[in-house]
Amino acid sequence: MSNSEANSATTPAPASAAASWEQHWNGAVMDTYGTPQRELVSGQGAIVTDSTGATYLDLLSGIAVNALGHGHPAIIDAVTRQLSTLGHTSNIFAHPQVIALAENIKTLIGPAAEDAKVFFCNSGAEANEAAFKIARATGKTKILAAERGFHGRTMGALALTGQPDKQEPFKPLPAGVEFYPYGDIDALRDMADESTAAIFLESIQGETGVIPAPEGFLTDVRTLCDELGILMVVDEVQAGMGRTGQWFGYQVEDIVPDVITMAKGLGGGLPIGACVALPTAQLLAKGMHGTTFGGNPVVCAAANAVIETIKAEDILANVREQSEVFATLAEHPSVTEVRGRGLMLGVVLDQPLTVDPLDYGLILNRPNPQVLRIVPPLNITAEQAHDGVEKITTMLDDNRAKQGE
């Protein structure tokens, strides 16, 4: 085989027109997402380009994944060096990157995590699967999870997800999970007892429409868990890794969960998840859980670069500053509320959006028909944040005028 033949066999042909890539997608990719609206081909920082050459301001960052935006040199350098050194070991061997990352994560949690242990996997769903197993390892079977919460789409994580429409096609799901109204400590107290293994919750419910836990709720849950010997499991998959202006969303209150799950922004665009167990939750013994790709050297190198860059560039401060810029959207007549914290915001509208954000050069989405989710790269610039507000304002103006016709 010639070099040209080899290259053509391994390199995908570029899609020259929208119809071309759509036909290839529909002919080859399972229809779990429908047909995407655009084919993205490159990105730099908070700007992405599609296959027609059009550019967009990325306020979704791969659903809160690209913590440092696209093409960040620290991640590129870390991944390149590690891939050139050691690509994969499986979980049979240790390597420096996985040890460093586990220690880095413990440091982010704080002194309470001095004796914590970290399990690495590939996604938020997998991290929550590990947490589910930890709950089962208590010997108790009752688990309380929040209504409208989202913890993933694998069968165990789906059983914890309080959204009946997502669960119904796949029943029967793993048993023992009951759902409480998110934020309602009185209801939770009525449901919890000494037979309860764990209480699962997100510090901010992302997929429901960016709904933060009410003030004091996390502390009340911590107290309840301590009283009854229940594990407190906090899902920080979306709200973690600096997205709220703190390393983790639960840190808005002075508590530490027994189990913390994370993913998304941890790898800065590469697939990684982690389940952190404090001593109260270190119940998985040798051979009780595992995953082939968990703790991969290359992905761990990327995650270490993300953490080091956020620290070195004081990106948490930038998150808080640019959050204030996006909060000004509350002044628009179509906006009833801007909720959330940091750069995990939900812009609540008084009427459904009938125009397409892509037509305004914006990438964002709606977890709820009347909520715009804003989760841009954590290092988005002030200029880009103001540009985003201007574009969203124009879009909402047009939407309001259209619905007034």
mmCIF file of N, CA and C in Angstrom, residues 94-211:
data_model
loop_
_atom_site.group_PDB
_atom_site.id
_atom_site.type_symbol
_atom_site.label_atom_id
_atom_site.label_comp_id
_atom_site.label_asym_id
_atom_site.label_seq_id
_atom_site.Cartn_x
_atom_site.Cartn_y
_atom_site.Cartn_z
ATOM 1 N N ALA A 94 1.064 1.182 38.709
ATOM 2 C CA ALA A 94 0.994 2.592 39.103
ATOM 3 C C ALA A 94 1.793 3.426 38.111
ATOM 4 N N HIS A 95 1.572 4.733 38.125
ATOM 5 C CA HIS A 95 2.409 5.659 37.375
ATOM 6 C C HIS A 95 2.355 7.028 38.062
ATOM 7 N N PRO A 96 3.320 7.886 37.835
ATOM 8 C CA PRO A 96 3.412 9.147 38.588
ATOM 9 C C PRO A 96 2.212 10.071 38.409
ATOM 10 N N GLN A 97 1.626 10.105 37.215
ATOM 11 C CA GLN A 97 0.542 11.058 36.968
ATOM 12 C C GLN A 97 -0.699 10.742 37.813
ATOM 13 N N VAL A 98 -1.042 9.459 37.941
ATOM 14 C CA VAL A 98 -2.241 9.108 38.694
ATOM 15 C C VAL A 98 -2.046 9.381 40.180
ATOM 16 N N ILE A 99 -0.849 9.140 40.689
ATOM 17 C CA ILE A 99 -0.572 9.424 42.092
ATOM 18 C C ILE A 99 -0.656 10.928 42.349
ATOM 19 N N ALA A 100 -0.034 11.709 41.459
ATOM 20 C CA ALA A 100 -0.061 13.166 41.618
ATOM 21 C C ALA A 100 -1.480 13.710 41.549
ATOM 22 N N LEU A 101 -2.288 13.158 40.649
ATOM 23 C CA LEU A 101 -3.649 13.668 40.502
ATOM 24 C C LEU A 101 -4.487 13.349 41.734
ATOM 25 N N ALA A 102 -4.358 12.142 42.261
ATOM 26 C CA ALA A 102 -5.103 11.800 43.470
ATOM 27 C C ALA A 102 -4.734 12.741 44.610
ATOM 28 N N GLU A 103 -3.453 13.027 44.749
ATOM 29 C CA GLU A 103 -3.010 13.932 45.811
ATOM 30 C C GLU A 103 -3.476 15.364 45.553
ATOM 31 N N ASN A 104 -3.470 15.780 44.292
ATOM 32 C CA ASN A 104 -3.963 17.117 43.948
ATOM 33 C C ASN A 104 -5.442 17.274 44.311
ATOM 34 N N ILE A 105 -6.245 16.268 43.989
ATOM 35 C CA ILE A 105 -7.678 16.336 44.273
ATOM 36 C C ILE A 105 -7.921 16.398 45.777
ATOM 37 N N LYS A 106 -7.190 15.628 46.531
ATOM 38 C CA LYS A 106 -7.333 15.667 47.983
ATOM 39 C C LYS A 106 -7.015 17.065 48.525
ATOM 40 N N THR A 107 -6.014 17.705 47.947
ATOM 41 C CA THR A 107 -5.654 19.058 48.372
ATOM 42 C C THR A 107 -6.776 20.045 48.089
ATOM 43 N N LEU A 108 -7.450 19.874 46.954
ATOM 44 C CA LEU A 108 -8.554 20.779 46.603
ATOM 45 C C LEU A 108 -9.705 20.652 47.586
ATOM 46 N N ILE A 109 -9.937 19.452 48.080
ATOM 47 C CA ILE A 109 -11.020 19.236 49.044
ATOM 48 C C ILE A 109 -10.666 19.866 50.378
ATOM 49 N N GLY A 110 -9.382 19.783 50.770
ATOM 50 C CA GLY A 110 -8.945 20.426 51.998
ATOM 51 C C GLY A 110 -8.456 19.442 53.041
ATOM 52 N N PRO A 111 -8.119 19.946 54.240
ATOM 53 C CA PRO A 111 -7.539 19.108 55.294
ATOM 54 C C PRO A 111 -8.393 17.895 55.662
ATOM 55 N N ALA A 112 -9.719 18.012 55.533
ATOM 56 C CA ALA A 112 -10.598 16.884 55.890
ATOM 57 C C ALA A 112 -10.343 15.674 55.003
ATOM 58 N N ALA A 113 -9.721 15.886 53.838
ATOM 59 C CA ALA A 113 -9.491 14.795 52.896
ATOM 60 C C ALA A 113 -8.093 14.191 53.023
ATOM 61 N N GLU A 114 -7.420 14.484 54.115
ATOM 62 C CA GLU A 114 -6.054 13.977 54.283
ATOM 63 C C GLU A 114 -5.988 12.464 54.129
ATOM 64 N N ASP A 115 -6.992 11.764 54.644
ATOM 65 C CA ASP A 115 -7.005 10.302 54.577
ATOM 66 C C ASP A 115 -8.002 9.773 53.544
ATOM 67 N N ALA A 116 -8.438 10.630 52.625
ATOM 68 C CA ALA A 116 -9.368 10.207 51.576
ATOM 69 C C ALA A 116 -8.656 9.323 50.561
ATOM 70 N N LYS A 117 -9.436 8.543 49.824
ATOM 71 C CA LYS A 117 -8.914 7.712 48.738
ATOM 72 C C LYS A 117 -9.714 8.010 47.469
ATOM 73 N N VAL A 118 -9.039 7.958 46.318
ATOM 74 C CA VAL A 118 -9.642 8.340 45.044
ATOM 75 C C VAL A 118 -9.705 7.140 44.108
ATOM 76 N N PHE A 119 -10.857 6.944 43.489
ATOM 77 C CA PHE A 119 -11.016 5.942 42.430
ATOM 78 C C PHE A 119 -11.203 6.695 41.115
ATOM 79 N N PHE A 120 -10.388 6.368 40.114
ATOM 80 C CA PHE A 120 -10.476 7.042 38.825
ATOM 81 C C PHE A 120 -11.223 6.187 37.802
ATOM 82 N N CYS A 121 -12.014 6.867 36.982
ATOM 83 C CA CYS A 121 -12.785 6.210 35.933
ATOM 84 C C CYS A 121 -12.819 7.136 34.723
ATOM 85 N N ASN A 122 -13.855 7.054 33.905
ATOM 86 C CA ASN A 122 -13.835 7.757 32.617
ATOM 87 C C ASN A 122 -14.944 8.770 32.419
ATOM 88 N N SER A 123 -15.877 8.886 33.367
ATOM 89 C CA SER A 123 -17.019 9.784 33.172
ATOM 90 C C SER A 123 -17.708 10.028 34.496
ATOM 91 N N GLY A 124 -18.632 10.982 34.494
ATOM 92 C CA GLY A 124 -19.430 11.242 35.685
ATOM 93 C C GLY A 124 -20.341 10.083 36.022
ATOM 94 N N ALA A 125 -20.926 9.466 34.999
ATOM 95 C CA ALA A 125 -21.791 8.312 35.253
ATOM 96 C C ALA A 125 -21.023 7.206 35.953
ATOM 97 N N GLU A 126 -19.797 6.937 35.496
ATOM 98 C CA GLU A 126 -18.981 5.904 36.133
ATOM 99 C C GLU A 126 -18.611 6.278 37.562
ATOM 100 N N ALA A 127 -18.335 7.547 37.799
ATOM 101 C CA ALA A 127 -18.019 7.986 39.158
ATOM 102 C C ALA A 127 -19.209 7.747 40.074
ATOM 103 N N ASN A 128 -20.405 8.010 39.568
ATOM 104 C CA ASN A 128 -21.602 7.786 40.367
ATOM 105 C C ASN A 128 -21.928 6.303 40.521
ATOM 106 N N GLU A 129 -21.572 5.490 39.527
ATOM 107 C CA GLU A 129 -21.694 4.048 39.676
ATOM 108 C C GLU A 129 -20.831 3.563 40.847
ATOM 109 N N ALA A 130 -19.613 4.087 40.938
ATOM 110 C CA ALA A 130 -18.739 3.711 42.048
ATOM 111 C C ALA A 130 -19.354 4.135 43.376
ATOM 112 N N ALA A 131 -19.940 5.344 43.407
ATOM 113 C CA ALA A 131 -20.576 5.823 44.629
ATOM 114 C C ALA A 131 -21.777 4.953 44.995
ATOM 115 N N PHE A 132 -22.517 4.506 43.989
ATOM 116 C CA PHE A 132 -23.655 3.607 44.209
ATOM 117 C C PHE A 132 -23.161 2.318 44.872
ATOM 118 N N LYS A 133 -22.062 1.770 44.359
ATOM 119 C CA LYS A 133 -21.501 0.549 44.936
ATOM 120 C C LYS A 133 -21.045 0.776 46.385
ATOM 121 N N ILE A 134 -20.458 1.938 46.632
ATOM 122 C CA ILE A 134 -20.049 2.243 48.003
ATOM 123 C C ILE A 134 -21.261 2.229 48.925
ATOM 124 N N ALA A 135 -22.360 2.822 48.461
ATOM 125 C CA ALA A 135 -23.582 2.825 49.265
ATOM 126 C C ALA A 135 -24.060 1.407 49.523
ATOM 127 N N ARG A 136 -24.030 0.558 48.510
ATOM 128 C CA ARG A 136 -24.449 -0.823 48.668
ATOM 129 C C ARG A 136 -23.514 -1.574 49.633
ATOM 130 N N ALA A 137 -22.247 -1.196 49.641
ATOM 131 C CA ALA A 137 -21.276 -1.891 50.488
ATOM 132 C C ALA A 137 -21.482 -1.623 51.974
ATOM 133 N N THR A 138 -22.359 -0.687 52.305
ATOM 134 C CA THR A 138 -22.683 -0.467 53.714
ATOM 135 C C THR A 138 -23.499 -1.621 54.281
ATOM 136 N N GLY A 139 -24.089 -2.420 53.401
ATOM 137 C CA GLY A 139 -24.987 -3.484 53.831
ATOM 138 C C GLY A 139 -26.430 -3.041 53.903
ATOM 139 N N LYS A 140 -26.668 -1.745 53.682
ATOM 140 C CA LYS A 140 -28.028 -1.211 53.648
ATOM 141 C C LYS A 140 -28.445 -1.052 52.188
ATOM 142 N N THR A 141 -29.722 -1.133 51.908
ATOM 143 C CA THR A 141 -30.174 -1.074 50.517
ATOM 144 C C THR A 141 -30.940 0.197 50.166
ATOM 145 N N LYS A 142 -31.372 0.960 51.139
ATOM 146 C CA LYS A 142 -32.191 2.150 50.865
ATOM 147 C C LYS A 142 -31.292 3.346 50.553
ATOM 148 N N ILE A 143 -31.546 3.962 49.413
ATOM 149 C CA ILE A 143 -30.813 5.155 48.989
ATOM 150 C C ILE A 143 -31.818 6.254 48.665
ATOM 151 N N LEU A 144 -31.531 7.458 49.119
ATOM 152 C CA LEU A 144 -32.392 8.609 48.839
ATOM 153 C C LEU A 144 -31.685 9.525 47.844
ATOM 154 N N ALA A 145 -32.363 9.836 46.761
ATOM 155 C CA ALA A 145 -31.821 10.717 45.725
ATOM 156 C C ALA A 145 -32.858 11.797 45.413
ATOM 157 N N ALA A 146 -32.399 12.896 44.848
ATOM 158 C CA ALA A 146 -33.259 14.061 44.656
ATOM 159 C C ALA A 146 -34.122 13.942 43.406
ATOM 160 N N GLU A 147 -35.356 14.379 43.533
ATOM 161 C CA GLU A 147 -36.229 14.508 42.373
ATOM 162 C C GLU A 147 -35.606 15.463 41.368
ATOM 163 N N ARG A 148 -35.711 15.123 40.107
ATOM 164 C CA ARG A 148 -35.187 15.896 38.979
ATOM 165 C C ARG A 148 -33.669 15.977 38.957
ATOM 166 N N GLY A 149 -33.012 15.232 39.846
ATOM 167 C CA GLY A 149 -31.558 15.184 39.790
ATOM 168 C C GLY A 149 -31.083 14.399 38.587
ATOM 169 N N PHE A 150 -29.815 14.565 38.252
ATOM 170 C CA PHE A 150 -29.231 13.837 37.129
ATOM 171 C C PHE A 150 -27.855 13.323 37.534
ATOM 172 N N HIS A 151 -27.649 12.004 37.403
ATOM 173 C CA HIS A 151 -26.374 11.410 37.800
ATOM 174 C C HIS A 151 -25.757 10.547 36.709
ATOM 175 N N GLY A 152 -26.388 10.478 35.531
ATOM 176 C CA GLY A 152 -25.810 9.716 34.439
ATOM 177 C C GLY A 152 -26.802 8.762 33.812
ATOM 178 N N ARG A 153 -26.346 8.044 32.763
ATOM 179 C CA ARG A 153 -27.261 7.228 31.969
ATOM 180 C C ARG A 153 -26.959 5.734 32.009
ATOM 181 N N THR A 154 -25.899 5.319 32.695
ATOM 182 C CA THR A 154 -25.710 3.889 32.914
ATOM 183 C C THR A 154 -26.802 3.416 33.868
ATOM 184 N N MET A 155 -27.011 2.134 33.967
ATOM 185 C CA MET A 155 -28.187 1.648 34.698
ATOM 186 C C MET A 155 -28.187 2.038 36.167
ATOM 187 N N GLY A 156 -27.033 1.967 36.824
ATOM 188 C CA GLY A 156 -26.981 2.372 38.223
ATOM 189 C C GLY A 156 -27.165 3.857 38.384
ATOM 190 N N ALA A 157 -26.440 4.650 37.579
ATOM 191 C CA ALA A 157 -26.574 6.103 37.652
ATOM 192 C C ALA A 157 -27.979 6.550 37.265
ATOM 193 N N LEU A 158 -28.582 5.847 36.309
ATOM 194 C CA LEU A 158 -29.952 6.173 35.899
ATOM 195 C C LEU A 158 -30.933 5.896 37.027
ATOM 196 N N ALA A 159 -30.675 4.847 37.803
ATOM 197 C CA ALA A 159 -31.544 4.550 38.946
ATOM 198 C C ALA A 159 -31.519 5.683 39.968
ATOM 199 N N LEU A 160 -30.410 6.428 40.027
ATOM 200 C CA LEU A 160 -30.275 7.559 40.942
ATOM 201 C C LEU A 160 -30.829 8.852 40.362
ATOM 202 N N THR A 161 -31.135 8.848 39.072
ATOM 203 C CA THR A 161 -31.579 10.043 38.364
ATOM 204 C C THR A 161 -33.086 10.214 38.507
ATOM 205 N N GLY A 162 -33.487 11.291 39.147
ATOM 206 C CA GLY A 162 -34.902 11.492 39.465
ATOM 207 C C GLY A 162 -35.702 12.100 38.339
ATOM 208 N N GLN A 163 -35.614 11.495 37.160
ATOM 209 C CA GLN A 163 -36.337 11.974 35.989
ATOM 210 C C GLN A 163 -37.040 10.778 35.339
ATOM 211 N N PRO A 164 -38.321 10.585 35.640
ATOM 212 C CA PRO A 164 -39.057 9.395 35.165
ATOM 213 C C PRO A 164 -39.012 9.195 33.664
ATOM 214 N N ASP A 165 -39.001 10.279 32.892
ATOM 215 C CA ASP A 165 -38.994 10.135 31.444
ATOM 216 C C ASP A 165 -37.720 9.459 30.943
ATOM 217 N N LYS A 166 -36.604 9.658 31.644
ATOM 218 C CA LYS A 166 -35.351 9.005 31.254
ATOM 219 C C LYS A 166 -35.301 7.566 31.747
ATOM 220 N N GLN A 167 -35.975 7.285 32.849
ATOM 221 C CA GLN A 167 -35.928 5.947 33.437
ATOM 222 C C GLN A 167 -36.874 4.949 32.767
ATOM 223 N N GLU A 168 -38.041 5.411 32.373
ATOM 224 C CA GLU A 168 -39.134 4.533 31.986
ATOM 225 C C GLU A 168 -38.768 3.486 30.929
ATOM 226 N N PRO A 169 -38.048 3.843 29.853
ATOM 227 C CA PRO A 169 -37.779 2.828 28.818
ATOM 228 C C PRO A 169 -36.876 1.689 29.270
ATOM 229 N N PHE A 170 -36.224 1.838 30.431
ATOM 230 C CA PHE A 170 -35.192 0.875 30.811
ATOM 231 C C PHE A 170 -35.506 0.122 32.110
ATOM 232 N N LYS A 171 -36.719 0.246 32.572
ATOM 233 C CA LYS A 171 -37.097 -0.475 33.789
ATOM 234 C C LYS A 171 -37.202 -1.969 33.499
ATOM 235 N N PRO A 172 -36.894 -2.832 34.495
ATOM 236 C CA PRO A 172 -36.610 -2.493 35.889
ATOM 237 C C PRO A 172 -35.165 -2.034 36.094
ATOM 238 N N LEU A 173 -35.004 -1.004 36.905
ATOM 239 C CA LEU A 173 -33.700 -0.478 37.264
ATOM 240 C C LEU A 173 -33.265 -1.083 38.597
ATOM 241 N N PRO A 174 -31.994 -0.928 38.965
ATOM 242 C CA PRO A 174 -31.568 -1.382 40.290
ATOM 243 C C PRO A 174 -32.485 -0.828 41.382
ATOM 244 N N ALA A 175 -32.882 -1.679 42.295
ATOM 245 C CA ALA A 175 -33.903 -1.323 43.286
ATOM 246 C C ALA A 175 -33.307 -0.593 44.483
ATOM 247 N N GLY A 176 -34.207 -0.010 45.268
ATOM 248 C CA GLY A 176 -33.829 0.558 46.555
ATOM 249 C C GLY A 176 -33.728 2.060 46.594
ATOM 250 N N VAL A 177 -33.878 2.739 45.436
ATOM 251 C CA VAL A 177 -33.742 4.194 45.397
ATOM 252 C C VAL A 177 -35.110 4.852 45.547
ATOM 253 N N GLU A 178 -35.204 5.796 46.463
ATOM 254 C CA GLU A 178 -36.410 6.593 46.645
ATOM 255 C C GLU A 178 -36.048 8.062 46.440
ATOM 256 N N PHE A 179 -37.028 8.865 46.007
ATOM 257 C CA PHE A 179 -36.732 10.245 45.630
ATOM 258 C C PHE A 179 -37.407 11.247 46.555
ATOM 259 N N TYR A 180 -36.634 12.254 46.945
ATOM 260 C CA TYR A 180 -37.121 13.326 47.814
ATOM 261 C C TYR A 180 -37.112 14.654 47.053
ATOM 262 N N PRO A 181 -37.940 15.610 47.470
ATOM 263 C CA PRO A 181 -37.940 16.914 46.805
ATOM 264 C C PRO A 181 -36.631 17.651 47.089
ATOM 265 N N TYR A 182 -35.939 18.025 46.044
ATOM 266 C CA TYR A 182 -34.638 18.695 46.190
ATOM 267 C C TYR A 182 -34.791 19.970 47.010
ATOM 268 N N GLY A 183 -33.972 20.082 48.032
ATOM 269 C CA GLY A 183 -33.985 21.284 48.859
ATOM 270 C C GLY A 183 -34.938 21.245 50.025
ATOM 271 N N ASP A 184 -35.732 20.183 50.151
ATOM 272 C CA ASP A 184 -36.746 20.097 51.209
ATOM 273 C C ASP A 184 -36.212 19.207 52.334
ATOM 274 N N ILE A 185 -35.585 19.828 53.340
ATOM 275 C CA ILE A 185 -34.979 19.045 54.414
ATOM 276 C C ILE A 185 -36.026 18.360 55.273
ATOM 277 N N ASP A 186 -37.204 18.943 55.419
ATOM 278 C CA ASP A 186 -38.247 18.308 56.225
ATOM 279 C C ASP A 186 -38.718 17.003 55.583
ATOM 280 N N ALA A 187 -38.920 17.036 54.280
ATOM 281 C CA ALA A 187 -39.315 15.817 53.572
ATOM 282 C C ALA A 187 -38.217 14.769 53.663
ATOM 283 N N LEU A 188 -36.984 15.211 53.554
ATOM 284 C CA LEU A 188 -35.861 14.289 53.625
ATOM 285 C C LEU A 188 -35.766 13.651 55.011
ATOM 286 N N ARG A 189 -36.003 14.442 56.041
ATOM 287 C CA ARG A 189 -35.992 13.890 57.403
ATOM 288 C C ARG A 189 -37.086 12.841 57.582
ATOM 289 N N ASP A 190 -38.228 13.065 56.969
ATOM 290 C CA ASP A 190 -39.325 12.101 57.086
ATOM 291 C C ASP A 190 -38.992 10.779 56.399
ATOM 292 N N MET A 191 -38.194 10.835 55.348
ATOM 293 C CA MET A 191 -37.879 9.638 54.568
ATOM 294 C C MET A 191 -36.662 8.888 55.096
ATOM 295 N N ALA A 192 -35.725 9.606 55.724
ATOM 296 C CA ALA A 192 -34.475 8.995 56.149
ATOM 297 C C ALA A 192 -34.636 8.262 57.475
ATOM 298 N N ASP A 193 -33.907 7.161 57.603
ATOM 299 C CA ASP A 193 -33.866 6.442 58.874
ATOM 300 C C ASP A 193 -32.560 5.653 58.924
ATOM 301 N N GLU A 194 -32.388 4.852 59.959
ATOM 302 C CA GLU A 194 -31.124 4.143 60.147
ATOM 303 C C GLU A 194 -30.912 3.027 59.128
ATOM 304 N N SER A 195 -31.940 2.721 58.328
ATOM 305 C CA SER A 195 -31.772 1.726 57.265
ATOM 306 C C SER A 195 -31.307 2.358 55.953
ATOM 307 N N THR A 196 -31.151 3.675 55.964
ATOM 308 C CA THR A 196 -30.735 4.399 54.752
ATOM 309 C C THR A 196 -29.221 4.333 54.600
ATOM 310 N N ALA A 197 -28.765 3.911 53.440
ATOM 311 C CA ALA A 197 -27.331 3.800 53.176
ATOM 312 C C ALA A 197 -26.717 5.150 52.826
ATOM 313 N N ALA A 198 -27.392 5.912 51.963
ATOM 314 C CA ALA A 198 -26.792 7.143 51.454
ATOM 315 C C ALA A 198 -27.857 8.120 50.979
ATOM 316 N N ILE A 199 -27.494 9.383 51.020
ATOM 317 C CA ILE A 199 -28.291 10.450 50.414
ATOM 318 C C ILE A 199 -27.447 11.044 49.291
ATOM 319 N N PHE A 200 -27.977 10.989 48.074
ATOM 320 C CA PHE A 200 -27.304 11.552 46.896
ATOM 321 C C PHE A 200 -27.906 12.909 46.550
ATOM 322 N N LEU A 201 -27.060 13.842 46.141
ATOM 323 C CA LEU A 201 -27.556 15.131 45.659
ATOM 324 C C LEU A 201 -26.461 15.838 44.872
ATOM 325 N N GLU A 202 -26.874 16.780 44.057
ATOM 326 C CA GLU A 202 -25.965 17.705 43.385
ATOM 327 C C GLU A 202 -25.967 19.014 44.156
ATOM 328 N N SER A 203 -24.815 19.664 44.259
ATOM 329 C CA SER A 203 -24.794 20.968 44.923
ATOM 330 C C SER A 203 -25.556 22.004 44.101
ATOM 331 N N ILE A 204 -25.552 21.822 42.795
ATOM 332 C CA ILE A 204 -26.394 22.594 41.868
ATOM 333 C C ILE A 204 -26.937 21.609 40.848
ATOM 334 N N GLN A 205 -28.239 21.521 40.714
ATOM 335 C CA GLN A 205 -28.820 20.628 39.715
ATOM 336 C C GLN A 205 -28.644 21.248 38.330
ATOM 337 N N GLY A 206 -27.806 20.626 37.520
ATOM 338 C CA GLY A 206 -27.483 21.202 36.221
ATOM 339 C C GLY A 206 -28.490 20.906 35.140
ATOM 340 N N GLU A 207 -28.827 19.625 34.955
ATOM 341 C CA GLU A 207 -29.663 19.227 33.827
ATOM 342 C C GLU A 207 -31.132 19.577 34.026
ATOM 343 N N THR A 208 -31.502 19.989 35.214
ATOM 344 C CA THR A 208 -32.895 20.383 35.467
ATOM 345 C C THR A 208 -33.132 21.849 35.140
ATOM 346 N N GLY A 209 -32.059 22.623 35.035
ATOM 347 C CA GLY A 209 -32.211 24.038 34.746
ATOM 348 C C GLY A 209 -31.357 24.926 35.620
ATOM 349 N N VAL A 210 -30.247 24.392 36.117
ATOM 350 C CA VAL A 210 -29.295 25.126 36.962
ATOM 351 C C VAL A 210 -29.999 25.639 38.220
ATOM 352 N N ILE A 211 -30.260 24.714 39.132
ATOM 353 C CA ILE A 211 -30.970 25.031 40.372
ATOM 354 C C ILE A 211 -30.045 24.769 41.548
#
